[in-house]
Short mmCIF file of C-alpha atoms and ligand atoms in Angstrom, two decimals:
data_model
loop_
_atom_site.label_atom_id
_atom_site.label_comp_id
_atom_site.label_asym_id
_atom_site.label_seq_id
_atom_site.Cartn_x
_atom_site.Cartn_y
_atom_site.Cartn_z
CA MET A 18 26.71 -3.42 7.83
CA THR A 19 27.76 -0.49 10.04
CA VAL A 20 26.73 -0.40 13.70
CA GLN A 21 26.39 3.01 15.38
CA SER A 22 25.10 3.78 18.81
CA GLY A 23 21.48 2.57 18.84
CA SER A 24 21.22 2.08 15.07
CA VAL A 25 22.44 -0.14 12.25
CA ASP A 26 23.21 0.91 8.68
CA VAL A 27 22.45 -2.14 6.55
CA SER A 28 22.57 -2.54 2.77
CA VAL A 29 19.24 -2.81 0.96
CA ALA A 30 20.25 -6.21 -0.44
CA ALA A 31 21.24 -7.60 2.99
CA LEU A 32 18.04 -6.31 4.60
CA LYS A 33 15.91 -7.87 1.84
CA GLY A 34 17.70 -11.18 2.45
CA LEU A 35 17.10 -10.97 6.21
CA LEU A 36 13.41 -10.13 5.78
CA ALA A 37 12.96 -12.94 3.25
CA ARG A 38 14.31 -15.33 5.90
CA VAL A 39 11.88 -13.84 8.45
CA PHE A 40 8.95 -14.51 6.12
CA VAL A 41 10.07 -18.03 5.17
CA SER A 42 10.57 -18.85 8.87
CA ASN A 43 6.98 -17.80 9.44
CA GLY A 44 5.36 -19.94 6.78
CA CYS A 45 5.77 -18.01 3.52
CA SER A 46 6.78 -19.56 0.22
CA ALA A 47 10.07 -18.31 -1.25
CA THR A 48 8.12 -16.23 -3.82
CA THR A 49 5.92 -14.57 -1.22
CA ALA A 50 8.88 -13.97 1.09
CA SER A 51 10.94 -12.22 -1.56
CA ILE A 52 8.00 -10.06 -2.71
CA LEU A 53 7.10 -8.94 0.84
CA ALA A 54 10.76 -8.38 1.77
CA ALA A 55 11.35 -6.18 -1.29
CA ASN A 56 8.13 -4.28 -0.58
CA CYS A 57 9.00 -3.50 3.07
CA VAL A 58 12.64 -2.62 2.42
CA GLU A 59 11.90 -0.39 -0.57
CA ALA A 60 9.20 1.45 1.42
CA GLU A 61 11.67 1.96 4.29
CA ALA A 62 14.47 3.06 1.93
CA SER A 63 12.26 5.69 0.34
CA GLY A 64 10.98 7.15 3.60
CA SER A 65 7.52 5.48 3.62
CA LEU A 66 8.09 4.51 7.26
CA SER A 67 4.42 3.82 8.06
CA HIS A 68 4.60 0.85 5.65
CA GLY A 69 8.26 -0.16 5.89
CA ILE A 70 10.08 -2.37 8.40
CA PHE A 71 7.67 -1.26 11.12
CA ARG A 72 5.05 -3.51 9.48
CA VAL A 73 7.05 -6.74 9.87
CA ASP A 74 5.58 -7.31 13.36
CA GLY A 75 2.09 -7.16 11.82
CA TYR A 76 2.99 -9.59 9.03
CA VAL A 77 4.56 -12.06 11.44
CA ALA A 78 1.66 -11.86 13.91
CA SER A 79 -0.86 -12.39 11.09
CA LEU A 80 1.07 -15.35 9.68
CA ARG A 81 1.48 -16.97 13.11
CA SER A 82 -2.23 -16.51 13.88
CA GLY A 83 -3.18 -18.53 10.78
CA TRP A 84 -5.22 -15.60 9.43
CA VAL A 85 -3.25 -15.33 6.18
CA ASP A 86 -1.71 -18.05 4.01
CA GLY A 87 1.90 -17.14 3.21
CA ALA A 88 2.16 -20.08 0.82
CA ALA A 89 -1.07 -19.43 -1.13
CA VAL A 90 -0.84 -19.87 -4.89
CA PRO A 91 -3.03 -17.31 -6.71
CA GLU A 92 -5.40 -18.38 -9.50
CA VAL A 93 -5.51 -16.06 -12.50
CA TYR A 94 -8.45 -16.00 -14.94
CA LEU A 95 -9.34 -13.83 -17.91
CA LYS A 96 -12.96 -12.64 -18.01
CA GLY A 97 -13.68 -10.85 -21.26
CA SER A 98 -10.77 -9.30 -23.13
CA GLY A 99 -9.87 -6.67 -20.57
CA TYR A 100 -10.89 -8.06 -17.20
CA VAL A 101 -8.16 -10.01 -15.41
CA PHE A 102 -9.36 -11.70 -12.26
CA VAL A 103 -7.20 -13.18 -9.50
CA ASP A 104 -8.29 -15.24 -6.54
CA ALA A 105 -5.46 -14.69 -4.08
CA GLY A 106 -6.52 -17.75 -2.04
CA ASN A 107 -6.16 -15.90 1.29
CA GLY A 108 -2.62 -14.89 0.40
CA PHE A 109 -1.01 -11.50 -0.11
CA ALA A 110 -2.27 -9.08 -2.78
CA GLN A 111 1.25 -8.33 -4.03
CA VAL A 112 1.74 -12.03 -4.80
CA ALA A 113 -1.55 -12.08 -6.72
CA LEU A 114 -0.44 -9.01 -8.68
CA HIS A 115 2.90 -10.67 -9.44
CA ALA A 116 1.11 -13.77 -10.77
CA ALA A 117 -1.25 -11.77 -13.01
CA ARG A 118 1.08 -8.96 -14.05
CA ASP A 119 2.22 -10.17 -17.49
CA LEU A 120 -1.30 -11.05 -18.62
CA PHE A 121 -2.64 -7.74 -17.27
CA VAL A 122 0.02 -5.69 -19.12
CA GLN A 123 -0.63 -7.63 -22.31
CA ARG A 124 -4.38 -6.88 -22.00
CA ILE A 125 -3.76 -3.17 -21.36
CA ARG A 126 -1.50 -2.91 -24.39
CA GLU A 127 -3.93 -4.78 -26.60
CA ASN A 128 -7.16 -3.06 -25.49
CA GLY A 129 -5.88 0.35 -24.41
CA VAL A 130 -7.44 -0.30 -21.01
CA ALA A 131 -7.84 -3.26 -18.66
CA ILE A 132 -8.77 -3.95 -15.07
CA LEU A 133 -7.10 -6.25 -12.57
CA SER A 134 -9.52 -7.51 -9.93
CA ILE A 135 -7.93 -9.24 -6.94
CA ARG A 136 -10.00 -10.86 -4.24
CA GLY A 137 -9.38 -12.93 -1.13
CA SER A 138 -6.17 -10.96 -0.59
CA HIS A 139 -4.34 -9.27 2.28
CA HIS A 140 -2.70 -5.85 1.87
CA LEU A 141 -0.72 -4.20 4.64
CA ALA A 142 1.59 -2.12 2.49
CA ALA A 143 1.90 1.09 0.53
CA LEU A 144 0.25 1.03 -2.91
CA TRP A 145 2.92 2.95 -4.80
CA PRO A 146 5.22 -0.09 -5.14
CA ASP A 147 2.33 -1.91 -6.84
CA ILE A 148 1.70 0.73 -9.49
CA THR A 149 4.96 2.66 -10.07
CA PRO A 150 6.39 -0.16 -12.27
CA PHE A 151 3.44 0.30 -14.67
CA ALA A 152 4.31 3.99 -15.12
CA GLU A 153 7.95 2.98 -15.65
CA GLN A 154 6.66 0.81 -18.52
CA GLY A 155 4.81 3.77 -20.04
CA LEU A 156 1.36 2.88 -18.64
CA ILE A 157 -1.06 4.77 -16.39
CA ALA A 158 -2.29 2.85 -13.34
CA ILE A 159 -4.86 3.60 -10.67
CA SER A 160 -5.24 1.39 -7.62
CA MET A 161 -7.51 1.14 -4.61
CA VAL A 162 -7.62 -1.12 -1.57
CA ASN A 163 -10.08 -1.23 1.32
CA SER A 164 -8.96 -2.35 4.77
CA PHE A 165 -10.86 -2.84 8.05
CA GLY A 166 -13.64 -0.87 9.72
CA CYS A 167 -11.80 1.97 11.47
CA SER A 168 -13.16 5.17 9.92
CA ILE A 169 -16.59 6.78 10.24
CA PRO A 170 -18.21 8.00 7.00
CA VAL A 171 -19.53 11.58 7.22
CA GLY A 172 -23.12 11.34 8.49
CA ALA A 173 -22.68 7.88 10.10
CA LYS A 174 -22.42 6.93 13.77
CA LYS A 175 -20.07 3.95 13.59
CA PRO A 176 -16.91 2.96 11.71
CA LEU A 177 -17.70 1.30 8.38
CA LEU A 178 -14.83 2.37 6.19
CA GLY A 179 -11.18 1.38 6.13
CA THR A 180 -8.26 3.74 5.75
CA ASN A 181 -8.78 2.90 2.06
CA PRO A 182 -5.71 4.10 0.14
CA PHE A 183 -5.96 5.48 -3.39
CA ALA A 184 -2.97 5.61 -5.72
CA PHE A 185 -2.24 6.95 -9.21
CA ALA A 186 0.86 6.60 -11.39
CA ALA A 187 1.46 8.16 -14.80
CA PRO A 188 4.54 8.19 -17.03
CA ILE A 189 6.09 11.59 -17.79
CA SER A 190 8.39 11.02 -20.72
CA GLY A 191 12.04 11.46 -19.86
CA GLN A 192 11.19 12.42 -16.26
CA ALA A 193 10.06 10.80 -13.02
CA PRO A 194 6.55 9.38 -13.19
CA LEU A 195 3.86 11.37 -11.38
CA VAL A 196 2.81 9.08 -8.53
CA PHE A 197 0.63 9.76 -5.54
CA ASP A 198 -0.62 7.35 -2.95
CA PHE A 199 -2.42 8.13 0.29
CA ALA A 200 -4.96 6.90 2.77
CA THR A 201 -8.41 8.49 2.43
CA THR A 202 -8.52 8.94 6.19
CA SER A 203 -7.07 12.04 7.82
CA MET A 204 -4.09 9.86 8.84
CA SER A 205 -3.02 6.34 7.93
CA ASN A 206 -3.35 3.69 10.64
CA GLY A 207 0.42 3.10 10.46
CA ASP A 208 1.19 6.76 11.22
CA LEU A 209 -1.41 6.64 13.99
CA GLN A 210 0.37 3.67 15.58
CA LEU A 211 3.76 5.39 15.19
CA ALA A 212 2.33 8.55 16.83
CA ALA A 213 0.97 6.46 19.73
CA ARG A 214 4.35 4.74 20.22
CA LYS A 215 6.09 8.13 20.35
CA GLY A 216 3.49 9.57 22.76
CA LEU A 217 2.60 12.37 20.34
CA THR A 218 -0.46 14.64 20.52
CA LEU A 219 -2.25 14.80 17.15
CA PRO A 220 -3.56 17.92 15.46
CA PRO A 221 -7.36 18.29 15.80
CA GLY A 222 -9.60 16.61 13.21
CA ILE A 223 -7.86 13.22 12.93
CA GLY A 224 -10.32 11.05 14.83
CA VAL A 225 -12.74 10.43 17.66
CA ASP A 226 -12.67 8.45 20.93
CA SER A 227 -14.96 5.56 21.85
CA SER A 228 -17.81 7.94 22.71
CA GLY A 229 -17.55 9.73 19.36
CA GLU A 230 -15.91 12.86 20.79
CA SER A 231 -13.08 14.46 18.83
CA THR A 232 -9.68 13.62 20.36
CA THR A 233 -6.01 14.43 19.78
CA ASP A 234 -4.84 11.29 21.64
CA PRO A 235 -3.77 8.54 19.16
CA ASN A 236 -4.32 5.83 21.81
CA LYS A 237 -7.96 6.84 22.21
CA ILE A 238 -8.48 6.58 18.45
CA LEU A 239 -6.78 3.19 18.33
CA ASN A 240 -8.56 1.78 21.38
CA GLY A 241 -12.27 1.88 20.61
CA GLY A 242 -12.29 5.17 18.71
CA ALA A 243 -12.11 5.80 14.96
CA LEU A 244 -10.40 7.87 12.31
CA VAL A 245 -12.36 10.28 10.11
CA PRO A 246 -12.01 10.61 6.32
CA PHE A 247 -9.76 13.43 5.03
CA GLY A 248 -11.52 16.47 3.56
CA GLY A 249 -14.92 15.95 5.20
CA HIS A 250 -17.67 14.81 2.85
CA LYS A 251 -15.29 14.81 -0.14
CA GLY A 252 -12.82 12.27 1.27
CA SER A 253 -15.74 10.34 2.73
CA ALA A 254 -17.28 9.97 -0.75
CA ILE A 255 -13.97 8.84 -2.26
CA SER A 256 -13.66 6.22 0.49
CA LEU A 257 -17.23 5.02 -0.21
CA MET A 258 -16.27 4.65 -3.86
CA ILE A 259 -13.24 2.57 -2.88
CA GLU A 260 -15.42 0.20 -0.82
CA LEU A 261 -17.73 -0.24 -3.77
CA MET A 262 -14.97 -0.53 -6.38
CA VAL A 263 -12.91 -2.99 -4.36
CA ALA A 264 -15.31 -5.17 -2.35
CA GLY A 265 -18.23 -4.65 -4.75
CA LEU A 266 -16.29 -5.46 -7.93
CA THR A 267 -13.93 -8.13 -6.66
CA GLY A 268 -16.36 -10.07 -4.47
CA GLY A 269 -14.04 -9.46 -1.51
CA LYS A 270 -15.10 -8.16 1.90
CA PHE A 271 -16.23 -4.65 2.76
CA SER A 272 -13.94 -3.18 5.43
CA SER A 273 -16.65 -3.52 8.08
CA GLU A 274 -16.97 -7.25 7.25
CA VAL A 275 -13.34 -8.02 8.11
CA ASP A 276 -13.48 -10.08 11.30
CA TRP A 277 -10.16 -11.30 12.64
CA SER A 278 -11.41 -11.77 16.21
CA ALA A 279 -10.69 -15.53 16.08
CA HIS A 280 -7.05 -14.87 15.08
CA ALA A 281 -5.29 -13.10 17.93
CA GLY A 282 -2.66 -10.68 16.64
CA ALA A 283 -3.89 -10.61 13.02
CA GLN A 284 -3.30 -7.25 11.38
CA THR A 285 -3.50 -7.80 7.63
CA PRO A 286 -6.89 -6.74 6.22
CA HIS A 287 -8.44 -9.58 4.20
CA THR A 288 -10.20 -7.75 1.38
CA GLY A 289 -9.33 -7.14 -2.27
CA GLN A 290 -7.59 -4.76 -4.65
CA ILE A 291 -8.44 -3.09 -7.95
CA ILE A 292 -5.90 -1.84 -10.47
CA ILE A 293 -7.04 -0.03 -13.60
CA GLY A 294 -4.43 0.16 -16.36
CA ILE A 295 -4.47 2.53 -19.34
CA ASP A 296 -2.07 2.60 -22.30
CA PRO A 297 -1.47 6.26 -23.25
CA ALA A 298 -0.19 5.05 -26.64
CA PHE A 299 -3.90 4.95 -27.57
CA SER A 300 -4.26 8.66 -26.69
CA ASP A 301 -3.83 11.79 -28.74
CA GLY A 302 -0.37 12.96 -27.67
CA PHE A 303 -0.26 12.11 -23.94
CA SER A 304 3.53 12.02 -24.00
CA ASP A 305 3.89 15.66 -25.15
CA ARG A 306 0.94 16.90 -23.08
CA SER A 307 2.22 15.32 -19.86
CA ASN A 308 5.59 16.99 -20.38
CA GLN A 309 3.91 20.33 -21.07
CA PHE A 310 1.92 19.89 -17.88
CA ILE A 311 5.05 19.36 -15.76
CA THR A 312 6.59 22.47 -17.35
CA MET A 313 3.42 24.40 -16.43
CA LEU A 314 3.69 23.19 -12.83
CA ARG A 315 7.32 24.30 -12.67
CA ASP A 316 6.47 27.69 -14.25
CA ALA A 317 3.78 28.06 -11.58
CA GLY A 318 6.46 27.73 -8.89
CA MET A 319 6.18 24.02 -8.02
CA GLU A 320 9.69 22.77 -7.47
CA SER A 321 8.48 19.20 -7.05
CA TYR A 322 5.51 17.02 -7.90
CA PRO A 323 4.19 13.83 -6.29
CA GLY A 324 6.56 10.96 -6.98
CA LEU A 325 9.66 13.08 -7.67
CA ARG A 326 10.96 13.03 -4.08
CA ARG A 327 10.92 9.24 -3.98
CA TRP A 328 12.33 8.94 -7.50
CA ARG A 329 15.33 10.96 -6.39
CA ILE A 330 16.08 8.95 -3.25
CA GLU A 331 15.02 5.46 -4.14
CA HIS A 332 18.40 4.34 -5.47
CA LYS A 333 20.06 4.84 -2.06
CA GLY A 334 21.94 1.62 -1.30
CA SER A 335 21.43 1.28 2.45
CA VAL A 336 18.86 1.73 5.20
CA THR A 337 19.37 2.84 8.79
CA ILE A 338 17.19 1.04 11.33
CA SER A 339 17.31 0.88 15.12
CA SER A 340 19.47 -1.84 16.68
CA ALA A 341 16.39 -3.07 18.56
CA MET A 342 14.51 -3.48 15.28
CA PHE A 343 17.49 -5.27 13.68
CA ASP A 344 17.77 -7.66 16.65
CA ASN A 345 14.01 -8.29 16.48
CA LEU A 346 14.26 -9.19 12.77
CA THR A 347 17.21 -11.49 13.42
CA GLU A 348 15.20 -13.30 16.10
CA TYR A 349 12.18 -13.64 13.82
CA ALA A 350 14.43 -15.13 11.11
CA MET A 351 15.74 -17.77 13.51
CA GLU A 352 12.42 -18.78 15.10
CA VAL A 353 10.94 -21.42 12.84
CA LYS A 354 7.13 -21.48 13.11
P1 NDP B 21 0.73 10.94 2.93
O1 NDP B 21 -0.24 11.86 3.59
O2 NDP B 21 2.11 10.87 3.48
O3 NDP B 21 0.80 11.34 1.40
C1 NDP B 21 1.66 10.63 0.60
C2 NDP B 21 1.50 11.04 -0.84
O4 NDP B 21 1.43 12.43 -0.99
C3 NDP B 21 2.69 10.58 -1.59
O5 NDP B 21 2.28 10.27 -2.89
C4 NDP B 21 3.61 11.78 -1.56
O6 NDP B 21 4.49 11.78 -2.64
C5 NDP B 21 2.60 12.89 -1.65
N1 NDP B 21 3.04 14.07 -0.93
C6 NDP B 21 3.21 14.18 0.39
N2 NDP B 21 3.58 15.43 0.72
C7 NDP B 21 3.65 16.11 -0.43
C8 NDP B 21 3.97 17.44 -0.77
N3 NDP B 21 4.30 18.34 0.16
N4 NDP B 21 3.93 17.79 -2.07
C9 NDP B 21 3.61 16.90 -3.01
N5 NDP B 21 3.28 15.62 -2.75
C10 NDP B 21 3.30 15.23 -1.49
O7 NDP B 21 0.12 9.46 2.82
P2 NDP B 21 -0.67 8.63 3.90
O8 NDP B 21 0.01 8.81 5.21
O9 NDP B 21 -2.10 8.94 3.80
O10 NDP B 21 -0.46 7.15 3.38
C11 NDP B 21 0.80 6.54 3.56
C12 NDP B 21 0.82 5.19 2.94
O11 NDP B 21 -0.05 4.34 3.61
C13 NDP B 21 0.41 5.11 1.47
O12 NDP B 21 1.49 4.56 0.78
C14 NDP B 21 -0.79 4.17 1.46
O13 NDP B 21 -0.83 3.31 0.34
C15 NDP B 21 -0.56 3.39 2.70
N6 NDP B 21 -1.79 2.77 3.21
C16 NDP B 21 -2.00 1.44 3.03
C17 NDP B 21 -3.14 0.84 3.50
C18 NDP B 21 -3.41 -0.62 3.28
O14 NDP B 21 -4.43 -1.13 3.75
N7 NDP B 21 -2.58 -1.35 2.58
C19 NDP B 21 -4.15 1.59 4.23
C20 NDP B 21 -3.86 3.00 4.32
C21 NDP B 21 -2.70 3.56 3.83
P3 NDP B 21 6.06 11.49 -2.35
O15 NDP B 21 6.14 10.16 -1.65
O16 NDP B 21 6.70 11.53 -3.65
O17 NDP B 21 6.52 12.58 -1.44
#
């Protein structure tokens, strides 16, 4: 660990260990703690700051409020040959995915396609860590999560949708997988909170205040206002689909049904997650065609494609965080719930 003025350079392994202690100290099982710690640290290390270390406060507050069960043991069932179902038992979605992963991959490889339906789960993270490993195994994966009512569908007068991220990962043989992952709102809630903390003024079109007027003040959006979907009616429709695909298919909550008012400090949306897996080995030459496609993108002048940036930096061995953040984590790790 190297300490500089105001910041600390800490190895990825040491930071994962510290975060795992934070989560165990706040009621998580060893399995959950190591999964969440890896998720946060890898997001931070690859520049996904809106879902990196910054989120630890939200996890800890949710765990301490009793809203989420850090020791939940997911139940995995097979429904039909290609429908893997997990009841997360009010635990974290990544833990449910971990429990069902081997069966899900086996079903994808056997059927060519399978769906993983997770319900009763909490997700406060980026989706790319959930699906990139599938692409690294040669599989295509698509994932969706809904969150909590903070975005107004086009044509509506009140927030019904979550920030509802959508993610896609596909293998490109011999190259970095093509992976994209973004909120279907004009800005993610994490970036909105970071903008508010920094006192930034937003560009127009991100959200509205409590009276429904467009605003560039992140605090007004966070305090009684709402985000809007990206891309007008197009993003709004994609977000509607995500509500239906996630809450409708899993039996979990719609974003507008998430009610954490009895759990002060809770920040982890209690909803569900869908992952659709496809085995391109069943296709007619996906491996060659995907490579041709990347060549076409490069010939068209694209120097990069979604996923490549992270692929290039993700093996960095250390993370720089503020000293205040490091001290905060150390305190969390020592305070036993
Ligand atoms: P961004 O707007 O930052 O977009 C990120 C995606 O776009 C990445 O796949 C990124 O690839 C790609 N990308 C960004 N810029 C470019 C570019 N110039 N050229 C090509 N590709 C580009 O994402 P959001 O802020 O909307 O979302 C951030 C995160 O928040 C996501 O990981 C999402 O899952 C998460 N989230 C989670 C929620 C939850 O409830 N769990 C709710 C909402 C969001 P690359 O990284 O390779 O650059």
